[in-house]
GROMACS .gro file of C-alpha atoms in nm:
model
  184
    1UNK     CA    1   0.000   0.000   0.000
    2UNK     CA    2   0.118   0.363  -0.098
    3UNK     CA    3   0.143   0.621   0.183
    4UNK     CA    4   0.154   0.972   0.223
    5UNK     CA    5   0.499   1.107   0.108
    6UNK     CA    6   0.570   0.836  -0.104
    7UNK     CA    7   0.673   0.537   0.112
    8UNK     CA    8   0.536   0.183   0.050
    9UNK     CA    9   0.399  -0.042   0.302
   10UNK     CA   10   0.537  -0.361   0.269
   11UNK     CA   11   0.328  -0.641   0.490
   12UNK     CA   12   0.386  -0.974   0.513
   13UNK     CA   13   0.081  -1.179   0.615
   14UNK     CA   14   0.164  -1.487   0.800
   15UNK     CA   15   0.025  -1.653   1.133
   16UNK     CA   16   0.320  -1.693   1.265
   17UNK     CA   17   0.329  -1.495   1.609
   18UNK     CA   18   0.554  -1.247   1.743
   19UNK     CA   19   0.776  -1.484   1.861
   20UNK     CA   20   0.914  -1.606   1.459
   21UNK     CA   21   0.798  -1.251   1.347
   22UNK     CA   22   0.953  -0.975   1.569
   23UNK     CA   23   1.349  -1.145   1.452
   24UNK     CA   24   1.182  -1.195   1.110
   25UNK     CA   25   1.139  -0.806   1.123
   26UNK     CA   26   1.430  -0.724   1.250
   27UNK     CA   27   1.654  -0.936   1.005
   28UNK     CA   28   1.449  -0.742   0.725
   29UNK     CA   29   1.565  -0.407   0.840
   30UNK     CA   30   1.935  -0.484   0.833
   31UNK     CA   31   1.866  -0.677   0.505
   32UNK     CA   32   1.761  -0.375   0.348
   33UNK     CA   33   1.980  -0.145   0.445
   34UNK     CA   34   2.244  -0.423   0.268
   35UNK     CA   35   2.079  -0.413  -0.018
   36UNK     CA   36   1.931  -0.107  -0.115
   37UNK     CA   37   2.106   0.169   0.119
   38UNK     CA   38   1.823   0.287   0.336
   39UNK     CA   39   1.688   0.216   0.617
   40UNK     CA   40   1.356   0.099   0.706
   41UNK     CA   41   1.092   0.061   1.005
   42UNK     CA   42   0.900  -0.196   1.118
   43UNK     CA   43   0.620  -0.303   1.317
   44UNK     CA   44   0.514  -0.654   1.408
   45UNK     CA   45   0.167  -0.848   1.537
   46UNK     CA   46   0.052  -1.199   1.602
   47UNK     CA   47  -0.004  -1.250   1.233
   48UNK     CA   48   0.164  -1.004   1.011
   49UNK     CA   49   0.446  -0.725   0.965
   50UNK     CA   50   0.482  -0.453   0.800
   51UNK     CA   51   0.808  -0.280   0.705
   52UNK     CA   52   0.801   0.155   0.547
   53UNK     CA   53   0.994   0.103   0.253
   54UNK     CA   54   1.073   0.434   0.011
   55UNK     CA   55   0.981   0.210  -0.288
   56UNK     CA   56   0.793  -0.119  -0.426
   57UNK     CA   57   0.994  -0.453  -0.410
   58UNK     CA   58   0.955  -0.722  -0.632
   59UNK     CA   59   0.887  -1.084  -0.560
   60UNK     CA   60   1.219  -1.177  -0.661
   61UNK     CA   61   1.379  -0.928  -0.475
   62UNK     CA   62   1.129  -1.053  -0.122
   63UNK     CA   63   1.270  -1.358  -0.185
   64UNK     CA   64   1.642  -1.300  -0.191
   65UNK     CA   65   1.552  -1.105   0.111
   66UNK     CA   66   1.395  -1.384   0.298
   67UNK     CA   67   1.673  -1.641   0.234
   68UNK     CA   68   1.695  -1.850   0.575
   69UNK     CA   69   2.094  -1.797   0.594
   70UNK     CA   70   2.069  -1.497   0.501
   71UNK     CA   71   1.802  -1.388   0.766
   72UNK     CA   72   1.954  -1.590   0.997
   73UNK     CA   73   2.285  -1.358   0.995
   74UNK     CA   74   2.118  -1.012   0.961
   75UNK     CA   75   1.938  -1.171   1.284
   76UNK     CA   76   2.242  -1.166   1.480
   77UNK     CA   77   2.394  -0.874   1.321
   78UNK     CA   78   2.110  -0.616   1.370
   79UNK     CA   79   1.972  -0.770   1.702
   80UNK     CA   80   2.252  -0.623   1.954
   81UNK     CA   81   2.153  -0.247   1.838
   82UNK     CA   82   1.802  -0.290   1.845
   83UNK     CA   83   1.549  -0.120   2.079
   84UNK     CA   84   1.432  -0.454   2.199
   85UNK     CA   85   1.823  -0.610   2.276
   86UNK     CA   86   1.861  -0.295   2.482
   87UNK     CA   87   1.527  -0.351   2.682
   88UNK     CA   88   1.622  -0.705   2.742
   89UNK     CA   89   1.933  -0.585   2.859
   90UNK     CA   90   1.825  -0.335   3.092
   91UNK     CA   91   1.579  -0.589   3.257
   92UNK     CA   92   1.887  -0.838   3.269
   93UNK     CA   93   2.078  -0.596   3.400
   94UNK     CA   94   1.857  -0.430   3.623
   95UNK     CA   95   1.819  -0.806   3.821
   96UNK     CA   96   2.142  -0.840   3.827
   97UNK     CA   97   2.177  -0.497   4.034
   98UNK     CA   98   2.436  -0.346   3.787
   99UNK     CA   99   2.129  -0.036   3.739
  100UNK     CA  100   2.113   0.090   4.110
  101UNK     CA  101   1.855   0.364   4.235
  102UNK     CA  102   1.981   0.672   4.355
  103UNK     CA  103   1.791   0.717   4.633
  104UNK     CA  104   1.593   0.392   4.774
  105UNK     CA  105   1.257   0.535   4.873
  106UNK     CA  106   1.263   0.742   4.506
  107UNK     CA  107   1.141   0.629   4.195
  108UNK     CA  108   1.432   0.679   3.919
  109UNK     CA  109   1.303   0.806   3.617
  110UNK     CA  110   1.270   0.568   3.315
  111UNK     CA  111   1.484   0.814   3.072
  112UNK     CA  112   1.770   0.765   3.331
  113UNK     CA  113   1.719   0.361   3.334
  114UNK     CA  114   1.806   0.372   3.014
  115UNK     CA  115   2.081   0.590   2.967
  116UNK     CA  116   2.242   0.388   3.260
  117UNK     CA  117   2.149   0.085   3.084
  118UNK     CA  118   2.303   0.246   2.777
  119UNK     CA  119   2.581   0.361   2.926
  120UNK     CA  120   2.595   0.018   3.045
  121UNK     CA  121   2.612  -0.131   2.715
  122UNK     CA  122   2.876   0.057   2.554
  123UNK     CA  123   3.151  -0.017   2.857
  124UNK     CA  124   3.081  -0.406   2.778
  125UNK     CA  125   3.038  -0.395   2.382
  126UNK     CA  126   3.427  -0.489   2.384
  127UNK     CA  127   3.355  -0.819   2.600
  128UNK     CA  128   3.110  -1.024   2.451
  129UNK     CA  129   3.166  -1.293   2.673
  130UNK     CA  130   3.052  -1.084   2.956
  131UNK     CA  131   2.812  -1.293   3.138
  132UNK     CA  132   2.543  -0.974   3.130
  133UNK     CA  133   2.561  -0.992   2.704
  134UNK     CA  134   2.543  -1.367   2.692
  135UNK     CA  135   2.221  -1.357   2.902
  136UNK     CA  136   2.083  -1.103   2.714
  137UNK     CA  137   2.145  -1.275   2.398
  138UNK     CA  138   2.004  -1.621   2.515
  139UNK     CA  139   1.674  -1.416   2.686
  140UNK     CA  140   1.639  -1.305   2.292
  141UNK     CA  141   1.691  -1.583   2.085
  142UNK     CA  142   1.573  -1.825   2.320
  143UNK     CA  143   1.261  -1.665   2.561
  144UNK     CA  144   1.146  -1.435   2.305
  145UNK     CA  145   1.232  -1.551   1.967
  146UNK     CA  146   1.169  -1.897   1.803
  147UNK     CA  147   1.500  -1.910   1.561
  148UNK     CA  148   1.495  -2.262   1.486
  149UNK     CA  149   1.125  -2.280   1.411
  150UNK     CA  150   1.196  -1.922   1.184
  151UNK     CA  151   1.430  -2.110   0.978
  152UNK     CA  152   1.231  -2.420   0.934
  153UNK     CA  153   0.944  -2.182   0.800
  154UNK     CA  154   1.207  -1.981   0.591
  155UNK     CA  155   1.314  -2.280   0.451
  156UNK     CA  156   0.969  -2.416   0.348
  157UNK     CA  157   0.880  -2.055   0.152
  158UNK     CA  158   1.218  -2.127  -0.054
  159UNK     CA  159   1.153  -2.436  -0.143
  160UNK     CA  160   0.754  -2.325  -0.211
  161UNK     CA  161   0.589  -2.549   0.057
  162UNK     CA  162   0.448  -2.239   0.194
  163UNK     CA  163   0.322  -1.974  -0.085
  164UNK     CA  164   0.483  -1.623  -0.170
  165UNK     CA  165   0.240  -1.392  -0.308
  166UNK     CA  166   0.307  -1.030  -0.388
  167UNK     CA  167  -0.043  -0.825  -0.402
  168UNK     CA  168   0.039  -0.490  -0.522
  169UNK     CA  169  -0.319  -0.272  -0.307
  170UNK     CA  170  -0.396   0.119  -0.246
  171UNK     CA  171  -0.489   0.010   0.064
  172UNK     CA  172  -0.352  -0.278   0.328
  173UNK     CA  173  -0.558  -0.547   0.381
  174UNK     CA  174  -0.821  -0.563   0.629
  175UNK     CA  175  -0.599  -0.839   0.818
  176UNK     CA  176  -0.348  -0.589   0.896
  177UNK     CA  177  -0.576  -0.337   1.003
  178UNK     CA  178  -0.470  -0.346   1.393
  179UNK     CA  179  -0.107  -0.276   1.279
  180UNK     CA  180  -0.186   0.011   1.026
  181UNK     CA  181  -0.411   0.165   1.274
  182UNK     CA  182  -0.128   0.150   1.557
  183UNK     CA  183   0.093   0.329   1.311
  184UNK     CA  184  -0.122   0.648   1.302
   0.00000   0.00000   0.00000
């Protein structure tokens, strides 16, 4: 579906749930940027996600993008500067007490959370064996993400066991209505 300003909205339709979708999603953004330069945004539901892409894609070029290696590596590569790695990280390191309040009867603002949390993150992006970074890794790919099953499904659209079809619309489907509407 066209947008205002020019953009495309690219969804993808499939029942999946968050948990194969959301690394899906993010795999796509890094993917793109590869391949054509700019970057992208997306948002994910239960059964679809949708990516703002400055122009249309064609199927061959959805396909390349989907590749299940392929995916698999943006995956990794794009996950550790994503907004969710960083909340999993703050939770992980929040429990581990590495995040301390200033004062204990105060509430600390969320905005500092993060930048702590932040700050955090860029003293241990030189040791990735740090035990906070391999915790936050498994909590992704292994509470919140389904990787294995991903692939499996990635695999079965290359091979055609599970149909690609590009719909060129004016409008997104009425499926993806929940998602367009939390765009606005």
């Amino acid at each position: 579906a066209r947008e205002a300003g020019g953009q495309e909205l690219l969804i993808l339709h499939a029942g999946w749930g968050r948990r194969l979708l959301r690394p899906l999603a993010l795999a796509l953004e890094v993917l793109w940027a590869r391949r054509f330069a700019t970057r992208v945004s997306s948002q994910v539901a239960d059964d679809c996600l949708a990516l703002q892409i400055p122009h249309a894609v064609s199927e061959g070029e959805l396909r390349a993008l989907l590749a299940p290696e392929a995916v698999l590596a943006a995956l990794r590569e794009g996950l550790p500067g994503s907004a969710f790695f960083g909340a999993r990280f703050r939770e992980n390191a929040a429990r581990a007490f590495q995040i301390t309040r200033s004062h204990a009867r105060r509430r600390t603002p969320l905005w500092l959370t993060r930048q702590r949390a932040k700050d955090l993150l860029a003293r241990l992006g030189g040791l990735p064996a740090h035990p906070l970074l391999l915790e936050t890794w498994r909590c992704c790919l292994e509470d919140h993400f389904q990787v294995d099953e991903l692939r499996a499904r990635l695999i079965e659209v290359a091979e055609g066991r599970i149909a690609l079809d590009l719909v060129h619309s004016p409008h997104p489907s009425p499926f993806a209505r929940q998602l367009v509407h939390g765009r606005i």
